[in-house]
PDB file of C-alpha atoms in Angstrom:
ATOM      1  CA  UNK L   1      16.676  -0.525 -10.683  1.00  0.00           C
ATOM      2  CA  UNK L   2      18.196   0.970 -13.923  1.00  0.00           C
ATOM      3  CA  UNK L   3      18.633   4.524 -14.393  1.00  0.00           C
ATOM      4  CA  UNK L   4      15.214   5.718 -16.674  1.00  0.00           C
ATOM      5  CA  UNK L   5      14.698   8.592 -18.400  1.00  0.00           C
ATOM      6  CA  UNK L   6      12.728  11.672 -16.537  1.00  0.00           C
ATOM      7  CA  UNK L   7       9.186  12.149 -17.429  1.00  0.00           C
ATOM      8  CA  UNK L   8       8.882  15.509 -18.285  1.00  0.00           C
ATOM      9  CA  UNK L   9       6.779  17.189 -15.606  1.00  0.00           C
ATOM     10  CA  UNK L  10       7.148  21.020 -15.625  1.00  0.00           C
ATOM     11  CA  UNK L  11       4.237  23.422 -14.296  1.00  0.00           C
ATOM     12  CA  UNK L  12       4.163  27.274 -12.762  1.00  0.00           C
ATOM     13  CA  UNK L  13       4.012  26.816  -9.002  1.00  0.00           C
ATOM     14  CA  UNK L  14       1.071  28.974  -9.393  1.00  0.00           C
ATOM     15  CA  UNK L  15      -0.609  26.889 -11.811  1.00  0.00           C
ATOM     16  CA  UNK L  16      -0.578  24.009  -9.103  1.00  0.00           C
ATOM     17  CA  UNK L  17      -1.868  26.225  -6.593  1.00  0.00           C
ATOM     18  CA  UNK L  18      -5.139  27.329  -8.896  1.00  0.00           C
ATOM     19  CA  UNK L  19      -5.421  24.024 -10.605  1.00  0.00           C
ATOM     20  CA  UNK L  20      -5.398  22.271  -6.876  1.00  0.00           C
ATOM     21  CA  UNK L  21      -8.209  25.088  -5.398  1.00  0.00           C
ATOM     22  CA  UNK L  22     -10.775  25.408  -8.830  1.00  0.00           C
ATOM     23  CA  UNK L  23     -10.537  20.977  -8.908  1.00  0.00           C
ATOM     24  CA  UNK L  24     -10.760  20.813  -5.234  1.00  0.00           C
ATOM     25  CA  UNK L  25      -7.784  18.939  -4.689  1.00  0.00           C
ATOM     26  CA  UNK L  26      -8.407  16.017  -7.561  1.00  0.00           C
ATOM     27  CA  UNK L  27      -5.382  18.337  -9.375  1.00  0.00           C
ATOM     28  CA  UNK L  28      -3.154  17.986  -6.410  1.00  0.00           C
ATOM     29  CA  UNK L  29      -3.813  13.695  -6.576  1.00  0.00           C
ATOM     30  CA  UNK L  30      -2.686  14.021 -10.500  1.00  0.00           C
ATOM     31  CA  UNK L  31       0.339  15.819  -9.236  1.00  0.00           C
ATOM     32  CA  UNK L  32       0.991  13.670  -6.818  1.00  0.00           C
ATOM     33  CA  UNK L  33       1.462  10.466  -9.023  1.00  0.00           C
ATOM     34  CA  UNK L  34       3.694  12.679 -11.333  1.00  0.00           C
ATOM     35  CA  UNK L  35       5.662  13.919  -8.756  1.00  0.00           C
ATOM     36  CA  UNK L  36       6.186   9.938  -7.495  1.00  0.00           C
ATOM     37  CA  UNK L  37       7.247   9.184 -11.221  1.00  0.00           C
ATOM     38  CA  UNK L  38       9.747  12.236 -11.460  1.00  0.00           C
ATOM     39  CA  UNK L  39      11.531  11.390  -7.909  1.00  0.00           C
ATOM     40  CA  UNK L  40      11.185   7.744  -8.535  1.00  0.00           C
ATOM     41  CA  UNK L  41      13.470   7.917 -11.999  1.00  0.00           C
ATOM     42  CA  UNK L  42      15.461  11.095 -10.335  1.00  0.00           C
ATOM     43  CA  UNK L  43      16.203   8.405  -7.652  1.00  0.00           C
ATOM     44  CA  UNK L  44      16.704   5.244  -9.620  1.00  0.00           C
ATOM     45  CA  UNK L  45      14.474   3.389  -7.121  1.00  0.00           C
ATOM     46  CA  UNK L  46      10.962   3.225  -5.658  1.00  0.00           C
ATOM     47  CA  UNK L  47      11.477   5.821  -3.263  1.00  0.00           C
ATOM     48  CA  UNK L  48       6.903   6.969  -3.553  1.00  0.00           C
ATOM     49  CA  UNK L  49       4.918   4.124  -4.617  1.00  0.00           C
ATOM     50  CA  UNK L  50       2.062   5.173  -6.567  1.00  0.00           C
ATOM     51  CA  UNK L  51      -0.941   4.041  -4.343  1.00  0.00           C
ATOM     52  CA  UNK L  52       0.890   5.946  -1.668  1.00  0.00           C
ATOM     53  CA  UNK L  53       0.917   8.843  -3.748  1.00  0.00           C
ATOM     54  CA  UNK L  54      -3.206   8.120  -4.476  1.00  0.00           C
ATOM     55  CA  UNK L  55      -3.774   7.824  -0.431  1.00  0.00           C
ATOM     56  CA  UNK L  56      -1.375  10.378   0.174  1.00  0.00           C
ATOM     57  CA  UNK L  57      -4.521  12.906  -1.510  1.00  0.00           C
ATOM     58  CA  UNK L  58      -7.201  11.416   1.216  1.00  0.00           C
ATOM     59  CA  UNK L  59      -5.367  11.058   4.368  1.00  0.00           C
ATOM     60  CA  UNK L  60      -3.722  13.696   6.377  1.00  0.00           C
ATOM     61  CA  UNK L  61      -1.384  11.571   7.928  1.00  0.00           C
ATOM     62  CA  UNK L  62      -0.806   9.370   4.558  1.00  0.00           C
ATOM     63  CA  UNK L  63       0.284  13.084   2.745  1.00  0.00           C
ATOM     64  CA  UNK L  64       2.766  14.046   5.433  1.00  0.00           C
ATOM     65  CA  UNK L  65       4.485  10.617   4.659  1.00  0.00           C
ATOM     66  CA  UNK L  66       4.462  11.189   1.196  1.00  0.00           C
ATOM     67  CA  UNK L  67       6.187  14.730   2.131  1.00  0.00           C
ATOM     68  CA  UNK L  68       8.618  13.157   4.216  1.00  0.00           C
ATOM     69  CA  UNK L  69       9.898  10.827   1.692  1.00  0.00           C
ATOM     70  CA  UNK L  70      10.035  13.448  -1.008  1.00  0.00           C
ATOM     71  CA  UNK L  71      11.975  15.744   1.132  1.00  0.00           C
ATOM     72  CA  UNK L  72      13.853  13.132   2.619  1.00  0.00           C
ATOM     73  CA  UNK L  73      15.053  10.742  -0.496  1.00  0.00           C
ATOM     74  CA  UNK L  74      13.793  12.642  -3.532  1.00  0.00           C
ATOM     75  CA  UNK L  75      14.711  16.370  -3.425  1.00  0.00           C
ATOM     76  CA  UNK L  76      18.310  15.649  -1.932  1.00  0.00           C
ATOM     77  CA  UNK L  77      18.692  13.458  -5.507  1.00  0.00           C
ATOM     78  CA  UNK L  78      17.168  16.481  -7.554  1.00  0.00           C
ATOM     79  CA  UNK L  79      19.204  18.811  -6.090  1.00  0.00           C
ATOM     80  CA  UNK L  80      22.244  16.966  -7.042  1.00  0.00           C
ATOM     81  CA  UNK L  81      21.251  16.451 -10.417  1.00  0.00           C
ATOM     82  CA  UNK L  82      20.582  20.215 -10.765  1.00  0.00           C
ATOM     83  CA  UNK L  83      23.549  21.071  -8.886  1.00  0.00           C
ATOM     84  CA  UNK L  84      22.332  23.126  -6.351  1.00  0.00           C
ATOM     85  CA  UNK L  85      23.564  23.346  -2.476  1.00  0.00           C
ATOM     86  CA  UNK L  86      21.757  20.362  -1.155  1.00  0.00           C
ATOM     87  CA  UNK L  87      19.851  21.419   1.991  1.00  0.00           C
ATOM     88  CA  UNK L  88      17.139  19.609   3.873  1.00  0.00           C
ATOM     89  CA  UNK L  89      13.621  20.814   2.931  1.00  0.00           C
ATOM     90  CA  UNK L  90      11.754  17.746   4.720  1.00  0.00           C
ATOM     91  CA  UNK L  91      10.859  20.061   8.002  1.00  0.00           C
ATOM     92  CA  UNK L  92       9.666  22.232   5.716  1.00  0.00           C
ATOM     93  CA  UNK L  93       7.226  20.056   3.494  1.00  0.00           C
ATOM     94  CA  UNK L  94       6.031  18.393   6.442  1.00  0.00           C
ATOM     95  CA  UNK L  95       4.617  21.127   8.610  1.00  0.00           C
ATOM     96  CA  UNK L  96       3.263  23.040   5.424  1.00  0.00           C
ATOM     97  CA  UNK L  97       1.677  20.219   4.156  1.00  0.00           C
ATOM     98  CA  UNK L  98      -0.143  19.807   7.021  1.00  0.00           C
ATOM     99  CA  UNK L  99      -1.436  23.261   7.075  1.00  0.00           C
ATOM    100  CA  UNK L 100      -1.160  23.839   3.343  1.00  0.00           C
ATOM    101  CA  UNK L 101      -0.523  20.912   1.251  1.00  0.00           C
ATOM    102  CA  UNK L 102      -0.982  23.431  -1.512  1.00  0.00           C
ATOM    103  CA  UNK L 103       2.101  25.452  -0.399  1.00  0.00           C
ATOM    104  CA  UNK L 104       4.164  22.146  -0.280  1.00  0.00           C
ATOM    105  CA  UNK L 105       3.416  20.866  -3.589  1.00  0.00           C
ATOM    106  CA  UNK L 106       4.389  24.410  -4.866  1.00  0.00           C
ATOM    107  CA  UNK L 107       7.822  24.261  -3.364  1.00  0.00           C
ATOM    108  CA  UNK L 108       8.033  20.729  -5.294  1.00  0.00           C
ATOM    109  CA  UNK L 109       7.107  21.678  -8.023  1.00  0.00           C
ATOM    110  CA  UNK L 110       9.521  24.582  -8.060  1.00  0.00           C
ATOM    111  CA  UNK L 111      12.347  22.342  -7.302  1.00  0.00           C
ATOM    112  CA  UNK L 112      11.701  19.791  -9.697  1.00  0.00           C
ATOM    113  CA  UNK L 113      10.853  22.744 -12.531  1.00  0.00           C
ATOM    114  CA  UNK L 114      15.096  23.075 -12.179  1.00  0.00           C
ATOM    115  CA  UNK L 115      15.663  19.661 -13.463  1.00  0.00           C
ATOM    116  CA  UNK L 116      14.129  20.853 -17.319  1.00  0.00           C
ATOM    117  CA  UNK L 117      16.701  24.233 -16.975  1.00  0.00           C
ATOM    118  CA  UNK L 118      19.025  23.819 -19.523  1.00  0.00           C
TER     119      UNK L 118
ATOM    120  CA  UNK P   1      21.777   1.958  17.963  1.00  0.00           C
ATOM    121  CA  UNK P   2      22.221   3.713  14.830  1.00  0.00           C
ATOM    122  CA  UNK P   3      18.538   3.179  12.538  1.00  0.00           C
ATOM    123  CA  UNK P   4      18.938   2.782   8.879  1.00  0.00           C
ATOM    124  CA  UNK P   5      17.812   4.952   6.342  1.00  0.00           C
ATOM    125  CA  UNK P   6      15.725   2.688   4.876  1.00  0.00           C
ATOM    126  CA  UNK P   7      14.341   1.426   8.715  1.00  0.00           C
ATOM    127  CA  UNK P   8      14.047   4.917   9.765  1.00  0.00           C
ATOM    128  CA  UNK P   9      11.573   5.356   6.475  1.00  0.00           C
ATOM    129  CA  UNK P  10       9.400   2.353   7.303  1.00  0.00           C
ATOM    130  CA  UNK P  11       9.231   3.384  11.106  1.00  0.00           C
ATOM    131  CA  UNK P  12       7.704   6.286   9.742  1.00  0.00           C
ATOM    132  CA  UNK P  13       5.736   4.948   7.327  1.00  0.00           C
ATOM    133  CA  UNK P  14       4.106   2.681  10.082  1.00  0.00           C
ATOM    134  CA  UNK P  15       3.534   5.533  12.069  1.00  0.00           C
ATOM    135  CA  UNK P  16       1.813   7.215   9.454  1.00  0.00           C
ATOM    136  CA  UNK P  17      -0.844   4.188   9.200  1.00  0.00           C
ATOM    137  CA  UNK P  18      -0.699   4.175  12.829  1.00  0.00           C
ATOM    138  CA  UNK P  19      -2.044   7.672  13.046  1.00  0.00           C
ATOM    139  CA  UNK P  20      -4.707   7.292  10.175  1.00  0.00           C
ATOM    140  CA  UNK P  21      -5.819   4.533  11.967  1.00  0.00           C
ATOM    141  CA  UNK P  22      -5.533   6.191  15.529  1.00  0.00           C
ATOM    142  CA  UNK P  23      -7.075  10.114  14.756  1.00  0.00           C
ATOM    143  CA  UNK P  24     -10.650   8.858  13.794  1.00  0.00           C
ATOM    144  CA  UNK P  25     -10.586   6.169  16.808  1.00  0.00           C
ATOM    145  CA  UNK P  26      -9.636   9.019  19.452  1.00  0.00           C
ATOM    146  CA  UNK P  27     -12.576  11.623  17.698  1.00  0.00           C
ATOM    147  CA  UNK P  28     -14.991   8.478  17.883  1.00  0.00           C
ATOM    148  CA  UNK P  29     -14.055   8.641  21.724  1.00  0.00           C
ATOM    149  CA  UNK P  30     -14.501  12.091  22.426  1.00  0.00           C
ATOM    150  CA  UNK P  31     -17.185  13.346  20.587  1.00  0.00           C
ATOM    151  CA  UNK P  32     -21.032  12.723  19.652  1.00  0.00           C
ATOM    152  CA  UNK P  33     -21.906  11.563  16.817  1.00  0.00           C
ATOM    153  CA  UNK P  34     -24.277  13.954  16.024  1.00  0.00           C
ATOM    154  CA  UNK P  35     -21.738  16.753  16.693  1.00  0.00           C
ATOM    155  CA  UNK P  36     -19.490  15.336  14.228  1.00  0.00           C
ATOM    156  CA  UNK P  37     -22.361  15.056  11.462  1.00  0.00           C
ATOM    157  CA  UNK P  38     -22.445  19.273  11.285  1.00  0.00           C
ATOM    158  CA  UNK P  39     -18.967  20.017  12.653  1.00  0.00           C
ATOM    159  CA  UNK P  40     -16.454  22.154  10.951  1.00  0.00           C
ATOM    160  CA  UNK P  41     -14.565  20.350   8.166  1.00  0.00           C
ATOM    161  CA  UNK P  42     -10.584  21.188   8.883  1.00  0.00           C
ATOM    162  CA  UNK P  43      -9.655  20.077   5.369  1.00  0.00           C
ATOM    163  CA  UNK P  44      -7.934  23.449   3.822  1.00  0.00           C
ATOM    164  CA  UNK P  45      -9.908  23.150   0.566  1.00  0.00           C
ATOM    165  CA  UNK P  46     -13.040  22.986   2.337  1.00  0.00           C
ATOM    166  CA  UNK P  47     -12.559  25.982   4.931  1.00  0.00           C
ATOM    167  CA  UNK P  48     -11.703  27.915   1.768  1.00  0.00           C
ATOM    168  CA  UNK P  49     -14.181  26.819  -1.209  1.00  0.00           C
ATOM    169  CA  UNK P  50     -16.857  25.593   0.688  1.00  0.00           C
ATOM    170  CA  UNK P  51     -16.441  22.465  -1.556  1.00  0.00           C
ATOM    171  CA  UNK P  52     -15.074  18.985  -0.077  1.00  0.00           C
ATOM    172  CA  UNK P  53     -11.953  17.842  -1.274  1.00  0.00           C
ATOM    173  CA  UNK P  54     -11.368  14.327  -2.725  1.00  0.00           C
ATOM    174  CA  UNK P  55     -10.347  12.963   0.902  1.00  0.00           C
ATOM    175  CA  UNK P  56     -13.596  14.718   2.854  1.00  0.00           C
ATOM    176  CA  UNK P  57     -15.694  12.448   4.645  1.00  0.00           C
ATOM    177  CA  UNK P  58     -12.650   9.974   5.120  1.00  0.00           C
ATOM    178  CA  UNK P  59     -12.326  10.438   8.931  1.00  0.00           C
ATOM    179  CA  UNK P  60     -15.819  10.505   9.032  1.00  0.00           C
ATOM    180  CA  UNK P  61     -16.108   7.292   7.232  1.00  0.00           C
ATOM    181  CA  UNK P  62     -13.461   5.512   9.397  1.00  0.00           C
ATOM    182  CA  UNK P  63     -15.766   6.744  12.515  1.00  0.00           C
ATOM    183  CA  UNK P  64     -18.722   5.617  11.326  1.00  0.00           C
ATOM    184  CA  UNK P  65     -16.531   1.895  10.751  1.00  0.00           C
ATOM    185  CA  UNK P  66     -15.254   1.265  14.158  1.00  0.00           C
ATOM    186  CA  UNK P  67     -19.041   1.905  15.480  1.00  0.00           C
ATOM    187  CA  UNK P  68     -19.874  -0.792  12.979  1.00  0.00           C
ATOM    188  CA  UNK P  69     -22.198   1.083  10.600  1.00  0.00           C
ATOM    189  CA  UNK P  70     -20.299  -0.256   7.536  1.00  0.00           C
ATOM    190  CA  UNK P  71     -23.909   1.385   5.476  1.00  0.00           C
ATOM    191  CA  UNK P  72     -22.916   4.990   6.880  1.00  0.00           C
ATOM    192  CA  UNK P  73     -19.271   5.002   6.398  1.00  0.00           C
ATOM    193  CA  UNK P  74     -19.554   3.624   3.032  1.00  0.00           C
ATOM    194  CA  UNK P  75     -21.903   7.084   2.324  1.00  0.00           C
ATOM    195  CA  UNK P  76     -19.246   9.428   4.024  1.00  0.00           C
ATOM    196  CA  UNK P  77     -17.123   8.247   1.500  1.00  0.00           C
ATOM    197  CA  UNK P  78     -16.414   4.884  -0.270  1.00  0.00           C
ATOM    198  CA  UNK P  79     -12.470   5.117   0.485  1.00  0.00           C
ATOM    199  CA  UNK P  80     -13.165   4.717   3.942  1.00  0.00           C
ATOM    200  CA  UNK P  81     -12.841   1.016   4.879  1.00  0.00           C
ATOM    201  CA  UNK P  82     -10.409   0.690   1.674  1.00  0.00           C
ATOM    202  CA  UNK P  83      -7.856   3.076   3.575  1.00  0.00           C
ATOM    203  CA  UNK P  84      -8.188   1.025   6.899  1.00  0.00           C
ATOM    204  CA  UNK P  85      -7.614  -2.105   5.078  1.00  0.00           C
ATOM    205  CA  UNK P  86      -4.800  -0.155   3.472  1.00  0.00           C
ATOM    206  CA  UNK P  87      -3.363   0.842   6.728  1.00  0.00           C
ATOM    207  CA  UNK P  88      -3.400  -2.397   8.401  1.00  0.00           C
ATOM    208  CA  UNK P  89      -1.703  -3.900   5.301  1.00  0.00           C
ATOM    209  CA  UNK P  90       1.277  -1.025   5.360  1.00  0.00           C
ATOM    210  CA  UNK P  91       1.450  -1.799   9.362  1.00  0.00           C
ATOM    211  CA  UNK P  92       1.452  -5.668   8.536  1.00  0.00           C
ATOM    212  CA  UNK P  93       4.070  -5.107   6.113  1.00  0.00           C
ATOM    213  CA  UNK P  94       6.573  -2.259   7.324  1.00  0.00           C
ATOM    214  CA  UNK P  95       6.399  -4.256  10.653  1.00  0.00           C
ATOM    215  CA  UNK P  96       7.513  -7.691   8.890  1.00  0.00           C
ATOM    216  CA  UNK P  97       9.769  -6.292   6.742  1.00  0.00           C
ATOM    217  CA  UNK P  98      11.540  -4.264   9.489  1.00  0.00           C
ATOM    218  CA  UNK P  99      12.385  -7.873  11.384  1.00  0.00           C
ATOM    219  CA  UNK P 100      12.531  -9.961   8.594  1.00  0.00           C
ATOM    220  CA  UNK P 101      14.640  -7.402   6.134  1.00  0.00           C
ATOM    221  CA  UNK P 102      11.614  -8.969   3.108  1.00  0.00           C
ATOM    222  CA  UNK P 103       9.633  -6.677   1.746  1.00  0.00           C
ATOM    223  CA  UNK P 104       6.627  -7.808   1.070  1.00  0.00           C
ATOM    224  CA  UNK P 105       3.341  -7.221  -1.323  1.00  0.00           C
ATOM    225  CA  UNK P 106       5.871  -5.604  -3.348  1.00  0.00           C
ATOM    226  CA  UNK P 107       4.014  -5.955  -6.787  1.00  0.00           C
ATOM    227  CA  UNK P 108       1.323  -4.563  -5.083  1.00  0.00           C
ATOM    228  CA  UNK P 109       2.189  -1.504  -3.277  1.00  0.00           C
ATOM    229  CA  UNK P 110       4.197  -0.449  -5.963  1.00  0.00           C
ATOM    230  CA  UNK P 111       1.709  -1.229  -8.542  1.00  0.00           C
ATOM    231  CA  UNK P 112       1.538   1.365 -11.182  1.00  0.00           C
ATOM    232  CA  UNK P 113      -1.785   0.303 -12.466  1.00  0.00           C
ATOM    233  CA  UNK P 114      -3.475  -0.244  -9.519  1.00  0.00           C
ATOM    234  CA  UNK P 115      -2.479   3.066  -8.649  1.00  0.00           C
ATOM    235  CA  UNK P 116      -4.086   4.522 -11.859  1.00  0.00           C
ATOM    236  CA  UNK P 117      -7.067   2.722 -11.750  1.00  0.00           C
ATOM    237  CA  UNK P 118      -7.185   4.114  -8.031  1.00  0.00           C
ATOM    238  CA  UNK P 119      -6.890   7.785  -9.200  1.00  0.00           C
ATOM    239  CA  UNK P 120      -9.357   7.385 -11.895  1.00  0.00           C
ATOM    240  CA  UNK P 121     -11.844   5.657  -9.513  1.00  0.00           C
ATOM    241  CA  UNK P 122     -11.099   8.191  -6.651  1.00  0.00           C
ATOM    242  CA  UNK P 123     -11.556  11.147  -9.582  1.00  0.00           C
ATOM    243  CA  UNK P 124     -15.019   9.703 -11.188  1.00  0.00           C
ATOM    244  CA  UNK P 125     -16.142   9.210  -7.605  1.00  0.00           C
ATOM    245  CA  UNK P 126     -15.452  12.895  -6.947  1.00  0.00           C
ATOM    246  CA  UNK P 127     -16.752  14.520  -9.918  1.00  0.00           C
ATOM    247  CA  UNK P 128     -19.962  12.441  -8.696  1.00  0.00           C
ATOM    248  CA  UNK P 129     -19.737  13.959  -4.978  1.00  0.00           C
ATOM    249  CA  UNK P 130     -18.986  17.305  -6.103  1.00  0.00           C
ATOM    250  CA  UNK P 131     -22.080  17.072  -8.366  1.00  0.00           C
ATOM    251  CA  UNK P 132     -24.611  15.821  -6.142  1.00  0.00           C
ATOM    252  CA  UNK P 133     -22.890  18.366  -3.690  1.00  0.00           C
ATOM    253  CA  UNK P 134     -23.759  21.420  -5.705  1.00  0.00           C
ATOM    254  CA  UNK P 135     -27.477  20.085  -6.410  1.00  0.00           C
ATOM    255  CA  UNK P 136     -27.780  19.811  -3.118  1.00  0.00           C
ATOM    256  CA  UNK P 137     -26.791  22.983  -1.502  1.00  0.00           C
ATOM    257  CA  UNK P 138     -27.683  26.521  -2.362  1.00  0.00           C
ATOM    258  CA  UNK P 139     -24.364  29.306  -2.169  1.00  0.00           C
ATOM    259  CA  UNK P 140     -25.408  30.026   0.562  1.00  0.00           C
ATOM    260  CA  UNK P 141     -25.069  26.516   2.606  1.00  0.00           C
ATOM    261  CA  UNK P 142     -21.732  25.960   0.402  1.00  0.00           C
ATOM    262  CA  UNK P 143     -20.267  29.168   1.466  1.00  0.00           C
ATOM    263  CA  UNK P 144     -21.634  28.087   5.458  1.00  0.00           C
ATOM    264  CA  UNK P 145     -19.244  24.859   4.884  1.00  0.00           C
ATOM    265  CA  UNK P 146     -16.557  27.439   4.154  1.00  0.00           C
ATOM    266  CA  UNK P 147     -14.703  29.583   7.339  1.00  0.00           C
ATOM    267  CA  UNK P 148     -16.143  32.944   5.238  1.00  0.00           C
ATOM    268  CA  UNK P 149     -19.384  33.002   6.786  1.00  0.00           C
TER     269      UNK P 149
END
């Protein structure tokens, strides 16, 4: 896959966090398809596919995957874009997304904000 | 045996389905269905707005599936039987692709517009829920779905 531009994709951690509790989560399905596009050119490759990112807003299990994979493949690949000390985040993501998705997509977002630092 | 990246990703990614798949099967075992009609929700958005989130009612849904009452899972939430089929697909797939080294369905599960017609679908649905939601409860009974009263 060719290297493609980054869609631009930058939001206030906190504006996730109230835009994901006054929509009741429809926000955090938005976000998720962004995020998917952002790591996915970041990456060069499909690393989220989009439905995932879709299911990954219904299903528990579905939204720790999606986690996984963005901790695992996608945020190493930001942070060496940005470059910041690359340090493994996927523990992290995982167990907060399952008791705070919220919380999770905040950290993200904050790492992905760094990418649109000039 | 050293696992691949890329196999170590689809192990997981069968797991995931695997679990989806598994969670509602092992409630369906263990509890009445009645029980689970006015049980707790443990969705985070729920316990703290008292309002379902886009995936509440999925479990339910896939419950109300394996006992065969395609009607009642279909009005927990539409989603339902898509995810299974969903699921089985991802387990069909990773699994194949794992001995095979093919991937797949690709145009599919990587399908931008499916996944935006999806999301728009899912959304429309859930303005529609939330609406029929609010008609039909009082603040009281909302804030009773919620873990503040």
């Amino acid at each position: 896959m060719e290297q493609q531009p980054i869609p631009r994709f930058k939001n206030d951690p906190v504006v996730v966090l109230i835009l994901g509790i006054i929509t009741c989560g429809l926000y955090l399905i938005y976000w998720n398809i962004k995020t998917a596009e952002v790591i996915n050119a970041v990456s060069g490759k499909e690393v989220i596919s989009e439905p995932i990112a879709i299911f990954a807003g219904c299903c528990m299990p579905v939204n720790l995957y999606f986690y996984y994979l963005a901790g695992k493949e996608g945020l190493p690949r930001i942070y060496e874009r940005t470059g910041q000390y690359n340090k493994d985040q996927t523990t992290l993501l995982v167990v907060m997304g399952f008791l705070f998705p919220v919380v999770s997509a905040m950290i993200l977002q904050g790492d992905i904000n760094k990418l649109y630092e000039d | 045996m050293k696992i691949s990246i890329a196999n170590t990703r689809k192990l997981y990614g069968i797991a995931g389905a695997l679990l989806t798949l598994a969670i509602p099967y092992l409630i369906m075992l263990n509890t009445v269905t009645e029980h689970l009609e006015h049980s707790q929700s443990l969705c985070p958005i729920k316990m703290l707005t008292g309002f379902p989130c886009p995936g509440c009612g999925i479990t339910k849904s896939i419950i109300f599936l394996y006992e065969g009452n395609v009607v009642k899972s279909i009005s927990y939430h539409i989603f339902g039987p898509l995810v299974v089929a969903f699921c089985l697909a991802i387990i069909a797939t990773l699994t194949t692709s794992l001995f095979t080294e093919n991937f797949y369905f690709k145009s599919i599960l990587y399908n931008k517009k499916l996944a935006y017609f999806l999301a728009i679908f899912l959304a429309v649905y859930h303005l529609f829920r939330l609406y029929y939601f609010i008609s039909e409860n009082n603040l009281d009974s909302i804030l009773r779905e919620s873990i503040w009263k």
